[in-house]
Each structure stands twice: as structure tokens, then as C-alpha cells.
Coordinates of C-alpha atoms and ligand atoms in Angstrom, one line a residue:
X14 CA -8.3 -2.0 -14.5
X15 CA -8.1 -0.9 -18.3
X16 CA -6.9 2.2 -19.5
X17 CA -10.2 3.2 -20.2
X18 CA -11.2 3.2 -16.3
X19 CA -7.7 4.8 -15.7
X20 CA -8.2 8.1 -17.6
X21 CA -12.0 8.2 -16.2
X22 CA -10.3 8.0 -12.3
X23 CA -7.9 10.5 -13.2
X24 CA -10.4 12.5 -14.6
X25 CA -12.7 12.2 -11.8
X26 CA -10.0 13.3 -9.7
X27 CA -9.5 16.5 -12.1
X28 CA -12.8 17.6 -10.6
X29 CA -12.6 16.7 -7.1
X30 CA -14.6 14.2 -6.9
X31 CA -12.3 12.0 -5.6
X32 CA -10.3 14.0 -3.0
X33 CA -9.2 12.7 0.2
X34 CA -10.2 14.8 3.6
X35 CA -7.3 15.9 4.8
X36 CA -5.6 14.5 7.4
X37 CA -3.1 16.5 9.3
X38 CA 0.0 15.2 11.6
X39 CA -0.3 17.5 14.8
X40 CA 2.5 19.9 15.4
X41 CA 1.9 20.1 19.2
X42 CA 4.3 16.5 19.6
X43 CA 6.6 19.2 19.0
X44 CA 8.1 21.3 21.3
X45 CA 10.3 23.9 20.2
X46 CA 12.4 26.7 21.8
X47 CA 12.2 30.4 20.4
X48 CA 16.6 29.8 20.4
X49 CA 19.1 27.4 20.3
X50 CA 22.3 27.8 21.0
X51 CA 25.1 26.0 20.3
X52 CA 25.8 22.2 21.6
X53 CA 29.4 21.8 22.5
X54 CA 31.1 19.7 25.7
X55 CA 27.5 18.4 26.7
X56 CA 25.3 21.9 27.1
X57 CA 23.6 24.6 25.0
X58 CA 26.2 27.5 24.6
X59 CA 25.6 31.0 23.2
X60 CA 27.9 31.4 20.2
X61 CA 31.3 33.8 20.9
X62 CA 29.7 36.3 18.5
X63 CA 26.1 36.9 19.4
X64 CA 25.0 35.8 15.7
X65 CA 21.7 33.6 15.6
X66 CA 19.6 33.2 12.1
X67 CA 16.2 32.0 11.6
X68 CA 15.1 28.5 10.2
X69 CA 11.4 28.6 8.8
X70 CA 9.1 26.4 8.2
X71 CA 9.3 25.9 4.4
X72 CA 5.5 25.2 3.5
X73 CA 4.2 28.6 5.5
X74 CA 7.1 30.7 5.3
X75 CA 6.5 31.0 8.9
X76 CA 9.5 31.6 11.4
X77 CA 9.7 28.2 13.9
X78 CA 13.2 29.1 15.9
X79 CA 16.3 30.9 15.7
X80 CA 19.8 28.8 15.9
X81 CA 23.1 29.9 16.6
X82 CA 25.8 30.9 13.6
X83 CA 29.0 29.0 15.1
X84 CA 32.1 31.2 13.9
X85 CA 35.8 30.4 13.9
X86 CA 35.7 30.8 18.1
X87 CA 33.1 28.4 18.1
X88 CA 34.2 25.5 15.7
X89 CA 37.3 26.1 18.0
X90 CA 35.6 25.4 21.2
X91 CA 33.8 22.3 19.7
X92 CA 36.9 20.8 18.7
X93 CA 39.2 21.5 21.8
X94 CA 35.3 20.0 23.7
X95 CA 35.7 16.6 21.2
X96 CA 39.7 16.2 21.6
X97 CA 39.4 16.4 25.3
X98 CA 36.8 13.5 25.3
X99 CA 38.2 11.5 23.1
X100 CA 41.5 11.7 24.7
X101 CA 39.6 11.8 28.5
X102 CA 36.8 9.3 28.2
X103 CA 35.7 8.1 24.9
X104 CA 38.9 6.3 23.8
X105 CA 39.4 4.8 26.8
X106 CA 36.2 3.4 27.6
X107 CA 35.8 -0.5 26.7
X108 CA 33.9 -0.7 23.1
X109 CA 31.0 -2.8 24.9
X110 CA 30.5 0.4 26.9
X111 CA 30.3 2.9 23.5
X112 CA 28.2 0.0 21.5
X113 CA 25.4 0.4 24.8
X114 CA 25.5 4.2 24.5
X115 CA 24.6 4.1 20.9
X116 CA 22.0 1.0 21.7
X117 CA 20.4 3.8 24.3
X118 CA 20.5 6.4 21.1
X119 CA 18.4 4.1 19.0
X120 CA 15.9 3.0 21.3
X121 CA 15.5 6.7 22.8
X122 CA 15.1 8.1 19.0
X123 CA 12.8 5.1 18.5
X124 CA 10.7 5.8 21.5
X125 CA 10.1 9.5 20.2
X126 CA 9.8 9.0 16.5
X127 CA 6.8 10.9 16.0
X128 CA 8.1 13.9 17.6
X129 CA 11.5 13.5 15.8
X130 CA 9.1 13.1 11.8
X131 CA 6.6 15.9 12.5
X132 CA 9.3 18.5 13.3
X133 CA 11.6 17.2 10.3
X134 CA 8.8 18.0 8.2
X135 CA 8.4 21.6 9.4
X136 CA 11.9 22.4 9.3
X137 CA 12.7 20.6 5.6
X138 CA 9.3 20.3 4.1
X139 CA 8.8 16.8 3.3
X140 CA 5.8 14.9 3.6
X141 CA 5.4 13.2 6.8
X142 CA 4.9 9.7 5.1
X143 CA 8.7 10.0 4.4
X144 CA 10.0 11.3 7.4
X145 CA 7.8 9.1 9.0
X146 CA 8.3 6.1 6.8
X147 CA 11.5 6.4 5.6
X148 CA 13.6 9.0 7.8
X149 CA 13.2 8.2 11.4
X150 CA 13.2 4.5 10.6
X151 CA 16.4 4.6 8.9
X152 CA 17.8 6.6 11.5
X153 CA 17.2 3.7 14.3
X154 CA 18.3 1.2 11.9
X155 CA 21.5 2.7 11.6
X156 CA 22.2 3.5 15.1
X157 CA 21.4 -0.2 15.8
X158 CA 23.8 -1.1 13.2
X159 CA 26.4 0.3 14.1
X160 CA 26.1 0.1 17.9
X161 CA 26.4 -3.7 17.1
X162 CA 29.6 -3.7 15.2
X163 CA 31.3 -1.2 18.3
X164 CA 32.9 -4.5 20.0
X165 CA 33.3 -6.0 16.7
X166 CA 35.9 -4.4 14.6
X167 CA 38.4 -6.8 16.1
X168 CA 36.8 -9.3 13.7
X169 CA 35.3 -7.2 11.0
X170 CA 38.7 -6.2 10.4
X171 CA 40.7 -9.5 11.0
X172 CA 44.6 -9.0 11.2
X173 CA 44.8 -6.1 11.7
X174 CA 44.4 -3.7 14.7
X175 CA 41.6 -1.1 14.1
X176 CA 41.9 2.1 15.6
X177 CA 39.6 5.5 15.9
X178 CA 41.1 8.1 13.6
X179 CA 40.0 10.8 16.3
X180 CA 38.0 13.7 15.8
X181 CA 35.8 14.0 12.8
X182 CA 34.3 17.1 11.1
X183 CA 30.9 16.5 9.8
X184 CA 28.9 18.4 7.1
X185 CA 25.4 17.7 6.2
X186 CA 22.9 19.1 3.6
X187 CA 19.2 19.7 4.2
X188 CA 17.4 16.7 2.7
X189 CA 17.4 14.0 5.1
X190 CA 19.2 16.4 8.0
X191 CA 18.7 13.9 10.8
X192 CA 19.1 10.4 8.6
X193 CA 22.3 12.0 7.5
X194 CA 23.6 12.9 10.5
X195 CA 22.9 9.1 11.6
X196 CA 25.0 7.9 8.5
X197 CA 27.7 10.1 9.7
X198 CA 27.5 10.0 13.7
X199 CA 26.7 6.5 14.1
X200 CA 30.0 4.7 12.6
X201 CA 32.1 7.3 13.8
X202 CA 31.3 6.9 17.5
X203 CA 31.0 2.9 16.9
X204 CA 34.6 3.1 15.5
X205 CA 35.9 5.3 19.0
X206 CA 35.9 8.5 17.2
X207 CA 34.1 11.9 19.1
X208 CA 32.8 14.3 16.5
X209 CA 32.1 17.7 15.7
X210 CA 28.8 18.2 13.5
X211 CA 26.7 20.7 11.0
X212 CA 23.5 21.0 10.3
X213 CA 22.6 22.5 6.6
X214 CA 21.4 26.3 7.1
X215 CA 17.5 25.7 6.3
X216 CA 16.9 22.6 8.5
X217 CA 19.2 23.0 11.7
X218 CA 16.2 22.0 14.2
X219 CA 16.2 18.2 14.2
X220 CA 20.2 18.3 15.4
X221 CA 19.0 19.9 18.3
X222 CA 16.2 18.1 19.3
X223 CA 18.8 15.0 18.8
X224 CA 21.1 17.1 21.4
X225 CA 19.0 17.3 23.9
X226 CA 18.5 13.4 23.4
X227 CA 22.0 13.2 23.4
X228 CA 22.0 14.9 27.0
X229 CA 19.3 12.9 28.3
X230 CA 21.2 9.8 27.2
X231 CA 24.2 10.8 29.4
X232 CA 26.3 10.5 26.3
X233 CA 29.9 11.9 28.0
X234 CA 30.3 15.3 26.9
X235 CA 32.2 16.3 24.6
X236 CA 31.8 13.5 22.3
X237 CA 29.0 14.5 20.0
X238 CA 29.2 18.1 19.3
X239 CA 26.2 19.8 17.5
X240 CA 26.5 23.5 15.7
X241 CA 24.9 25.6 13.1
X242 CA 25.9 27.8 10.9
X243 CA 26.3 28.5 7.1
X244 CA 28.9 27.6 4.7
X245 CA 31.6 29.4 6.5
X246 CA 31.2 27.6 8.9
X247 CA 31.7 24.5 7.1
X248 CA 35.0 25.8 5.8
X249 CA 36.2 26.3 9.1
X250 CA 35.7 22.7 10.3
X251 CA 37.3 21.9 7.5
X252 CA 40.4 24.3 7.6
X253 CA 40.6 23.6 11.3
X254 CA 44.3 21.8 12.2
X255 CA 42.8 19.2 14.4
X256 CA 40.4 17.5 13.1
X257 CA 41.8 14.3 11.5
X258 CA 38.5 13.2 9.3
X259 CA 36.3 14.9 7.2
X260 CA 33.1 13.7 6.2
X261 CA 30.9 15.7 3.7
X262 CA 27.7 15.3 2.6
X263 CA 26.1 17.8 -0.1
X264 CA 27.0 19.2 -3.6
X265 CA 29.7 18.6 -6.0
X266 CA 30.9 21.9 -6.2
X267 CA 31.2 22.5 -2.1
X268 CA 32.8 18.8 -2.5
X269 CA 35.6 20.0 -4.6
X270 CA 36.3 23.1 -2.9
X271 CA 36.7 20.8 0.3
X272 CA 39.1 18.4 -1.7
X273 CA 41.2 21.3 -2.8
X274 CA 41.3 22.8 1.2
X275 CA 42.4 19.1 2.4
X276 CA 44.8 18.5 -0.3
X277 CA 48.4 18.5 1.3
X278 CA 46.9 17.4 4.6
X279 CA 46.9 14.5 6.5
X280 CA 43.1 14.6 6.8
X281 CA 41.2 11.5 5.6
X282 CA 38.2 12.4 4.1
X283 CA 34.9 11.4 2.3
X284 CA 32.7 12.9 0.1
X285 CA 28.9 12.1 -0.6
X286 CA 28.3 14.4 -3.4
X287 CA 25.4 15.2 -6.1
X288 CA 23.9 12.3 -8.6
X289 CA 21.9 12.2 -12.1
X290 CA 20.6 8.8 -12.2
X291 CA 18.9 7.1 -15.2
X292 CA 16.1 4.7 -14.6
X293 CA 16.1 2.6 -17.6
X294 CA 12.8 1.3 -18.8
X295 CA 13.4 -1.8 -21.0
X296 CA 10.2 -3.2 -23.5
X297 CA 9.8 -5.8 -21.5
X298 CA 9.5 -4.1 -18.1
X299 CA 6.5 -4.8 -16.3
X300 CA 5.1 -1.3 -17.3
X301 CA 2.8 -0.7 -14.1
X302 CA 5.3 -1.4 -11.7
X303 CA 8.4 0.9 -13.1
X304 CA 5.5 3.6 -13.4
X305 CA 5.2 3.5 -9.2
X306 CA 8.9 3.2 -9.4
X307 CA 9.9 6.5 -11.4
X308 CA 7.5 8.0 -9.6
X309 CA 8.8 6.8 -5.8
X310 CA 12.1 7.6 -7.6
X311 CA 11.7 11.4 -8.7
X312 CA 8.5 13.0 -7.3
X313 CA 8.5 12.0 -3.3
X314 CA 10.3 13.8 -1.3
X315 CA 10.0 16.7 -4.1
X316 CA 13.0 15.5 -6.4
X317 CA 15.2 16.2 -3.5
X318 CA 17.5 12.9 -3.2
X319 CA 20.9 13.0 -4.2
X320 CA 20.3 9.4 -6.1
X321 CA 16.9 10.5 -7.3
X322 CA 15.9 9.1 -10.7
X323 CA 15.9 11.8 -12.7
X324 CA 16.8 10.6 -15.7
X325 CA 13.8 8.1 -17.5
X326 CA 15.7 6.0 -20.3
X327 CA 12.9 4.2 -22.0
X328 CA 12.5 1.4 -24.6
X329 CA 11.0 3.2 -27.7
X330 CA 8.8 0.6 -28.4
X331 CA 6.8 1.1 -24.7
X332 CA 7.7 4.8 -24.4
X333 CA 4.0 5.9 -25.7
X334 CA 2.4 3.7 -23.6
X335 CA 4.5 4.4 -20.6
X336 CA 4.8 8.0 -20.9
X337 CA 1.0 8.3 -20.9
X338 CA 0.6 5.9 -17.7
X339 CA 3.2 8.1 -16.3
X340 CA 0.8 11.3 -16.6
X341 CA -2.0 9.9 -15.2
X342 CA 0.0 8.3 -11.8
X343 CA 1.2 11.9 -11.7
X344 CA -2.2 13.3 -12.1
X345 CA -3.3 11.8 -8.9
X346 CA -0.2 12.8 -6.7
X347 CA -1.1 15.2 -3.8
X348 CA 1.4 18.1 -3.5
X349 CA 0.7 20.2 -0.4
X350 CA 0.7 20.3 3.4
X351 CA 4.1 18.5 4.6
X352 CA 2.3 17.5 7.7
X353 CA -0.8 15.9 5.9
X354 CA -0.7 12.0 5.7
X355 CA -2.6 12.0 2.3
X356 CA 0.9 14.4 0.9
X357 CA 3.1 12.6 -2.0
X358 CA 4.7 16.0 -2.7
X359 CA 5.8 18.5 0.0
X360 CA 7.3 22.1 -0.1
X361 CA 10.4 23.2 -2.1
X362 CA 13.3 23.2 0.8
X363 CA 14.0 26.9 0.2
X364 CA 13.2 30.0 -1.6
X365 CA 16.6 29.8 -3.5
X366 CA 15.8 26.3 -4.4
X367 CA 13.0 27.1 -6.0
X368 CA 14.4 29.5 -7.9
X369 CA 17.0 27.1 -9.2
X370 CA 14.7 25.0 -10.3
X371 CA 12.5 27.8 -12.2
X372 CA 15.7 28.9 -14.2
X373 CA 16.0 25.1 -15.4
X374 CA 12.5 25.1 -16.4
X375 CA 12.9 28.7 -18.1
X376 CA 15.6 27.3 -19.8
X377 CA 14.1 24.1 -20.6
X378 CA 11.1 26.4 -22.5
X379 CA 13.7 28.6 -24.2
X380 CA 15.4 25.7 -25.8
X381 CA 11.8 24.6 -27.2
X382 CA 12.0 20.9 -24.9
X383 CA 8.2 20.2 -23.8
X384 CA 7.5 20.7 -20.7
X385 CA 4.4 18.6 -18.9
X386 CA 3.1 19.6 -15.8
X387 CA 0.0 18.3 -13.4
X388 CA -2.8 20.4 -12.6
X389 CA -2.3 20.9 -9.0
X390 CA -3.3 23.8 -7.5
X391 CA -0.8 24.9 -5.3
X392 CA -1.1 26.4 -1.4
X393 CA -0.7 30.6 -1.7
X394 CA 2.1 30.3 0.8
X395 CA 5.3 28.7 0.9
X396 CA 7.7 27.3 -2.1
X397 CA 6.3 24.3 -4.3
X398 CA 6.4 22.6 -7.8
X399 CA 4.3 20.6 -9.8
X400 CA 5.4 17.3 -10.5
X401 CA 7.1 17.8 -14.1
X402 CA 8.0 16.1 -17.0
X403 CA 10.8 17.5 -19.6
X404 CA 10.4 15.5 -23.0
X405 CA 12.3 16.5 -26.4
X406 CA 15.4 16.8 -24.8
X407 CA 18.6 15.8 -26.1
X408 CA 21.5 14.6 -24.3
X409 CA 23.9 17.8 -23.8
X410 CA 21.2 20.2 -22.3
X411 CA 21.5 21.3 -19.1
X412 CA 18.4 19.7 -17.7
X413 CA 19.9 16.6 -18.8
X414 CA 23.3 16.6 -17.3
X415 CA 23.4 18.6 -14.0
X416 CA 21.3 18.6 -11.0
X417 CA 17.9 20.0 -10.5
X418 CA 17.4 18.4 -7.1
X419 CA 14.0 19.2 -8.0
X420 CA 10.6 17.3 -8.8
X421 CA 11.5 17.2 -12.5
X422 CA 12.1 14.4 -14.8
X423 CA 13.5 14.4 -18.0
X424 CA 12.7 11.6 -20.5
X425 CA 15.0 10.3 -23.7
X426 CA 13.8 6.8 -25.5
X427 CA 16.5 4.2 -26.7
X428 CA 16.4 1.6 -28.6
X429 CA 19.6 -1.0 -27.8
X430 CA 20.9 -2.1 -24.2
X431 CA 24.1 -0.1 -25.5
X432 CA 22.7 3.1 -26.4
X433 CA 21.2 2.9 -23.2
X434 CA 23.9 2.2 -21.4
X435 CA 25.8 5.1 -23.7
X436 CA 23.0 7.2 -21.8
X437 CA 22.9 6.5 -18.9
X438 CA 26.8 6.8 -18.1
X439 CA 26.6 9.8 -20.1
X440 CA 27.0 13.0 -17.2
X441 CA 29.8 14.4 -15.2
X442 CA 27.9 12.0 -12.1
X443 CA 28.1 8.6 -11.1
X444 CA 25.9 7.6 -7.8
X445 CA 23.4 5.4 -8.9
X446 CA 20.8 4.5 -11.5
X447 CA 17.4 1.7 -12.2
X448 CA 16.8 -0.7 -14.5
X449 CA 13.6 -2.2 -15.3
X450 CA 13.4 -5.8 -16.8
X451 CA 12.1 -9.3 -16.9
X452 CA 15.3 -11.0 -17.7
X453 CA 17.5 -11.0 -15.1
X454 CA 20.4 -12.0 -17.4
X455 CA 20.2 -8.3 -18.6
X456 CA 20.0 -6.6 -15.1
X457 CA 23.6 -8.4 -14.5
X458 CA 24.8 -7.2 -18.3
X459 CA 23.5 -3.9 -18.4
X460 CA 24.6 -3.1 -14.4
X461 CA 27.9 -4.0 -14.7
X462 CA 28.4 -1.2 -17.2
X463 CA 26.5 1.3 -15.6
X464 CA 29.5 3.7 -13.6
X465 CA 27.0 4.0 -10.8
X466 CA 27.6 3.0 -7.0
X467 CA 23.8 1.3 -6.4
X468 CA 21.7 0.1 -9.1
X469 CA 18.3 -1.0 -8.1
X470 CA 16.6 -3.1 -10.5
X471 CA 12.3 -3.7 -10.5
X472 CA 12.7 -1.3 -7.7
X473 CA 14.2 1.9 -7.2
X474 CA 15.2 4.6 -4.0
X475 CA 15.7 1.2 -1.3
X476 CA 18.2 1.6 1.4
X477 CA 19.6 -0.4 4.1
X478 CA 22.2 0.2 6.8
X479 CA 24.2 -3.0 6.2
X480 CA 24.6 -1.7 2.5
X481 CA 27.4 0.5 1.5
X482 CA 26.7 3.8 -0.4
X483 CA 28.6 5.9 -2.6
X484 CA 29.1 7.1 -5.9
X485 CA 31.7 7.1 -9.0
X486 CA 33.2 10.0 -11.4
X487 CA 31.8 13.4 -9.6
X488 CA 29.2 11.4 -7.3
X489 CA 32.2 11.2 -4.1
X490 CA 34.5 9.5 -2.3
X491 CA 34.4 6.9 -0.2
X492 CA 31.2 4.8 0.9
X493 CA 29.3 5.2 3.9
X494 CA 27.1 2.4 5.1
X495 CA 27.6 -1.0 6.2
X496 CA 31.1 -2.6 7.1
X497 CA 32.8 -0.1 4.3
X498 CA 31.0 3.1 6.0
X499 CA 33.5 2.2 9.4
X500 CA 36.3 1.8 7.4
X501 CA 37.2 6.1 7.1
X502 CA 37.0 6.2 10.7
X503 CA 39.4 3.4 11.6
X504 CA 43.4 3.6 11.0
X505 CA 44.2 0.0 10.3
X506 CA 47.7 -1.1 11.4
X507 CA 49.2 -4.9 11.6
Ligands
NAP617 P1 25.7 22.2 -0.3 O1 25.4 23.6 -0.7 O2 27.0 21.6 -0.8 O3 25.7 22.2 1.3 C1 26.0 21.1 2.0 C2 26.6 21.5 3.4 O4 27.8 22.1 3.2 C3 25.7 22.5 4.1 O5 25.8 22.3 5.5 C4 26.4 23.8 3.7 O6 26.1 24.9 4.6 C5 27.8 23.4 3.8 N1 28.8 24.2 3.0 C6 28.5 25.2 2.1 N2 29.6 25.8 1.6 C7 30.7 25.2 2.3 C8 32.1 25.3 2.3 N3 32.7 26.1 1.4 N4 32.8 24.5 3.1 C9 32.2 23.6 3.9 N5 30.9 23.4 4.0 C10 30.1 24.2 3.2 O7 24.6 21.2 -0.7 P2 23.1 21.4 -0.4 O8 22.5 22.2 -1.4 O9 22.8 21.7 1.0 O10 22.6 19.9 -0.6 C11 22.2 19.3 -1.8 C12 23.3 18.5 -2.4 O11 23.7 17.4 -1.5 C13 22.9 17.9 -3.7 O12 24.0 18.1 -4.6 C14 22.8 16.4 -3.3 O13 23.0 15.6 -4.4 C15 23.8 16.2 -2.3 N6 23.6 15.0 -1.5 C16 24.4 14.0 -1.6 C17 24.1 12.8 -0.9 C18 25.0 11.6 -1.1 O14 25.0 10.7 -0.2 N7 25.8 11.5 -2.2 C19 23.1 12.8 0.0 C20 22.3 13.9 0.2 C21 22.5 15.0 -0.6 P3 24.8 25.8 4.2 O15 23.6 25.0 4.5 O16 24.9 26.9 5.1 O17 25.0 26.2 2.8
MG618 MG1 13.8 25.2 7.8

């Protein structure tokens, strides 16, 4: 297709004459109660202090259920439920028995994936052709992995004896709350460790759906324990004497504050924290291709991915040509209804981050950088954004160095591998990054200087359980994923 015929599509689209009928995912594969209380030593509890808040359905506004706010009593009670059945059953039963439980987890999430994508849209806002596609699926896949390795660490760890650390605190953020809490609950129980989880404040609901699977499962109590609550609640899992590992997911700041509450403790810990990744664009890219791939790397799943590509680095010589390709892919993205299958772009997770990403933009204007956005005409209710691009920046802005977690890109040419590289390693962050060539001589040169724990190259945003992930400088510590994602949950002794 030549240009020519490109702009004409795009155009066409302009005027809606090349729409798509819309075609909704049904929310009746979900059943949801009006409460849900806390899920500690195997059954739904009220919390100690009465408190409940609301989680809401992002792209409506509209209220879907009320969860419990776990306080100190409660993070208490979970702990005391996952010490008993890690000193009671789980450590004691032969690893062949905890790989099958986790096996059963899988299949049983597998067999009700539908359910398990529709309602992770509600509660988050992303397009069902993530959670669908890329959520649920990654979900299973890790369970599998992991169950496999349960009677394995004898030889994935040769010479020495692996043991579970014990009980592990886990902290998740709110966008991928279910594929997260796989990352996190699925080595920990493969390595003979019980656990003691939270959900992120906006999207609490998918946890407990995966508690009451957890029940059905027969899981022994005790050994996954599932609460809600907000930040404080974070802090007390994390202040709380016996848990032995920490494991955070979520931003850079929280991260340090964590660091700082652990230091001085025998706690192990990990932290998974923000990213500002560059996708560099070399001239001789193949142009059409990195287009799908900045794209798949900053506008689905509405900019929120902690390794999105936010940063484009491209070539000066192509930056004309793909800078106007660019517009006109983005011109035909769908932002709208979470649930419909047609959606690229769903709703903003929450009012406040919306607002976030408005005072970037504000500031963004104020500085004089141009700011591109599509013509999509946005639903009355609910929190969204316009796929945007911020051009005329230079490298110490704001927009530039720190997270919008937003659909927002921000584009800066170059003209050697150096500079580029100079670039790209250029912000506080370090998680990963893209680069787009035809020579795969200079994907191995320019990678290995890039401070970034994944680097995709002709591709961008691919995961896999077997792979470890992590990031450098401000990005975390630790990997999860993979052999190296068992390793913080094992004490290895000769
Ligand atoms: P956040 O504000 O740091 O929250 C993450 C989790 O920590 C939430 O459950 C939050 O509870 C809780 N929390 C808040 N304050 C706490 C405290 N003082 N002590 C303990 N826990 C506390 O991050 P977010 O805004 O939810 O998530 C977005 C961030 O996550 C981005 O920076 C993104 O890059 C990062 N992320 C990183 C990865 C990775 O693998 N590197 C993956 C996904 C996301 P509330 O929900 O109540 O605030
Ligand atoms: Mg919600």
C-alpha cells in the first residue's frame, strides 16, 4: 500500500466510514458479590474494623463491589493463618504434592479464562484483547511453570540444599492485578513458601475471584492469603516481624520507602519498580514493522506498563517519514469500551491517574513542546486519553525522564549509535528498552550498553515465564521470572 492510499484510509476513517460495529464481551460471565471480605486461613472473613471501600468500574464510573480495608488486626491474622500452614502442612507436604496443587491452579484458571478477562477489564479498564490475550494466558503459563520446577529445585539448584524462606508479604499494583499476583504467588508456593497477598486499591476484584478458586482447589488453608486495602496496609505487611520475604511490585518511590522500612532487618526482599524505556529506531529499521511496535509498546493497555516504550529514539534521517506513519497507525486506534473486542485503547485506571497525566501534558504545553493528539472522540463517562505524542522535547524535561504511566510518547531524533545510547541510558530508570535494526551486529553492540534488564529488538512488550525480569539503577531489585524468579524464595545452604 503507498502512502498515498494510507492517508486516504486514515482519512476515511476520520469520517466514519470505516468504523467497526461494535462488538461487546458480555459481562454476565461475571458474577460478582455486592462485598468481599477478607480471605485469610481458607474462608472470607469480615475485617477486625468494619472498614470496606468501593472498587468501580473505571470506564462507567459505576460502583461493581465493595472489598474489605485489612488493618494492622488483619495483616496480623493473615500472617499468624500463613505461619501455621507453613509450619502445619505446607512445608511438610512432599514437593510432588505442592507442584499438583499449583498444576490444579492452572488448569482451573485456564478452564475459566473468560470469566477471569471480562472482569479484569471492568475492574482495571483495559481492553479485553489484552486481558484476554495477554493477561489470563500469562497467568496459566506461569502457574504451569512453576508448578513444574516444585520437585525440581534439588537440580535447579545443584549442591546445594534449597529451602522455603517462609512466609512472604506480597504487594501488587493495578496494571496487570491478576498476572502480577501469578509472578508473585506462583514461585513462592513452588519454592514451599505460604504467602500473604495485596491487591492495589482500584482493582482488588480479580484476587478474589482467584480466592474462591483457590477454595474450590482445596488449596490447604492458610497457605495463600488474599487481602485488600490501601497503602497502609501495604506498610503493615511490610513492618510486620514475621514475615521473612518481601516482594513489591509498583512505584519507585513506594519502593524506596519499603527499602528504607526493611533496612536493618533480616527480611529478603525484591522490588519491581517504575521504567522509562527508549525504543530506538535506527535508519535502517524496517519502518512499518517498529511503527506496530511503538505503538504495541506505548498505546495498548493505555501507557500503563511498567516497561512501556515511552521513550521513541529515532534515526534523524527516517524520523520525518516515521513520525508521520506513526500518526496515521494512531489515527486508526479505537480508544473506548474495555469490554469491546474492536478496543486498542481502554480507560484511564483511575481518576487520580488521569489527573497525573493531565499535569504532564499541562506542563508539557507550558514548556512550548508540541503536543499531537488523535481525533478520538471520547465516551462522556469514565477517565480516558487520546493516544499522544510529545515532540520538541529535550532531554531534562519532566516528560522525558519520569513516569507518566500514561498513553503518551515522547519522541527525540539521534544521529550516532552513541548518542543514542547516551539517550537512552539517560534517566534515573533502568528496566528495559527496544531497538530496531537490520544488522544484528548492532542489536548485540548497542544492547550491551543499554543499563536495561530486557531489551527486545524488531519486537517490543514480549514476555515469557521461563524469562527472568527485572530492572537496573531505580527500575528494582531482584528478578522475577524463570529459574532467577525462585531464587528470593529459597535459602540456599551446602
Ligand atoms: P504504587 O503506588 O507504588 O502502589 C503499588 C502497591 O503498593 C499498591 O498495592 C499500593 O496500595 C501499595 N502501597 C502504597 N503505599 C505503600 C506503602 N507505603 N507501603 C507498602 N505498600 C504501599 O504503584 P501503582 O501506582 O499502584 O503502580 C504503578 C507503578 O508500578 C508504576 O510505577 C509501574 O512502573 C510499577 N510497576 C512495575 C512493574 C515491574 O515489574 N517493574 C510492573 C508493574 C508495575 P494502594 O493501591 O492502596 O495505593
Ligand atoms: Mg476498579
Amino acid at each position: 500500500m503507498t502512502e498515498k492510499d494510507l492517508a486516504q484510509r486514515t482519512s476515511l476513517r476520520f469520517n466514519d466510514l470505516w468504523s467497526y460495529d461494535s462488538a461487546p464481551e458480555s459481562s454476565d460471565y461475571v458474577q460478582l458479590k455486592e462485598r468481599y471480605d477478607l480471605f485469610i486461613d481458607g474462608a472470607f472473613q469480615p475485617p477486625e474494623n468494619g472498614k470496606y471501600f468501593k472498587s468501580i468500574n473505571p470506564a462507567t464510573e459505576e460502583v461493581l463491589s465493595e472489598v474489605a480495608d485489612a488493618g494492622k488486626a488483619d495483616v496480623d491474622k493473615a500472617v499468624k493463618a500463613a505461619r501455621k500452614a507453613y509450619n502445619g502442612t505446607w512445608s511438610r507436604i512432599p514437593a510432588k504434592e505442592r507442584g499438583k496443587y499449583i498444576y490444579r491452579i492452572s488448569r482451573m484458571i485456564q478452564e475459566r479464562a473468560r470469566e477471569f478477562a471480562i472482569l479484569e477489564s471492568m475492574d482495571s479498564g483495559k481492553p479485553i484483547r489484552e486481558s484476554r490475550d495477554i493477561d489470563i494466558p500469562q497467568v496459566v503459563a506461569h502457574f504451569f511453570y512453576y508448578a513444574g520446577w516444585a520437585d525440581k529445585l534439588d537440580y535447579a539448584f545443584p549442591g546445594v540444599k534449597p529451602k522455603a524462606v517462609g512466609v512472604a508479604g506480597q504487594i501488587i499494583p493495578w496494571n496487570f492485578p491478576l498476572l502480577m499476583a501469578a509472578w508473585k504467588i506462583a514461585p513462592a508456593l513452588a519454592a514451599g513458601n505460604t504467602v500473604v497477598i495485596k491487591s492495589a486499591e482500584s482493582t482488588p476484584l480479580s484476587l478474589y475471584k482467584l480466592a474462591e478458586l483457590l477454595r474450590d482447589a482445596e488449596l490447604p488453608p492458610g497457605v495463600v492469603n488474599i487481602i485488600s486495602g490501601a497503602g497502609n496496609t501495604g506498610a503493615e505487611i511490610v513492618q510486620h516481624p514475621d514475615i521473612d520475604k518481601i516482594a513489591f511490585t509498583g512505584s519507585t518511590e513506594v519502593g524506596k520507602l519499603i527499602q528504607k522500612s526493611v533496612a536493618g532487618t533480616d527480611k529478603k526482599y525484591t522490588l519491581e519498580l517504575g521504567g522509562k524505556a527508549a525504543n530506538i529506531v535506527f535508519e535502517d529499521a524496517p519502518v512499518d514493522q517498529a511503527v506496530e511496535g511503538i505503538v504495541n509498546g506505548i498505546f495498548f493497555n493505555q501507557g500503563h506498563v511498567c516497561c512501556a516504550g515511552s521513550r521513541l529514539l529515532v534515526h534523524e534521517a527516517i524520523s520525518e517519514e516515521l513520525v508521520r506513519k506513526l500518526k496515521m497507525r494512531m489515527e486508526t486506534l479505537i480508544v473506548g469500551d474495555p469490554l469491546d473486542k474492536n478496543t486498542d485503547i481502554g480507560a484511564i485506571n483511575s481518576r487520580p491517574q488521569l489527573e497525573k497525566i493531565q499535569r504532564y501534558l499541562a506542563e508539557s504545553v507550558e514548556e512550548g513542546q508540541d503536543i499531537y493528539q488523535t481525533k478520538c472522540t471520547l465516551p462522556e463517562k469514565g477517565y480516558w486519553c487520546c493516544p499522544t505524542l510529545v515532540d520538541n522535547v529535550s532531554q531534562s524535561h519532566r516528560v522525558v525522564q519520569e513516569e507518566v504511566f500514561g498513553p503518551v510518547l515522547t519522541i527525540q531524533t539521534f544521529r550516532t549509535p552513541a548518542e543514542a545510547i547516551s539517550l537512552a541510558n539517560n534517566t534515573p530508570y533502568g528496566l528495559s528498552g527496544g531497538i530496531w535494526t537490520d544488522k544484528g551486529s548492532k542489536i548485540f553492540k548497542v544492547g550491551k550498553d543499554i543499563r536495561a534488564g530486557v531489551i527486545w529488538s524488531n519486537t517490543f512488550n514480549k514476555f515469557d515465564p521461563t524469562s527472568p525480569f527485572g530492572g537496573y539503577k531505580e527500575s528494582g531489585v531482584g528478578r522475577e521470572g524463570g529459574l532467577h524468579g525462585l531464587l528470593p524464595y529459597l535459602e540456599l545452604s551446602k
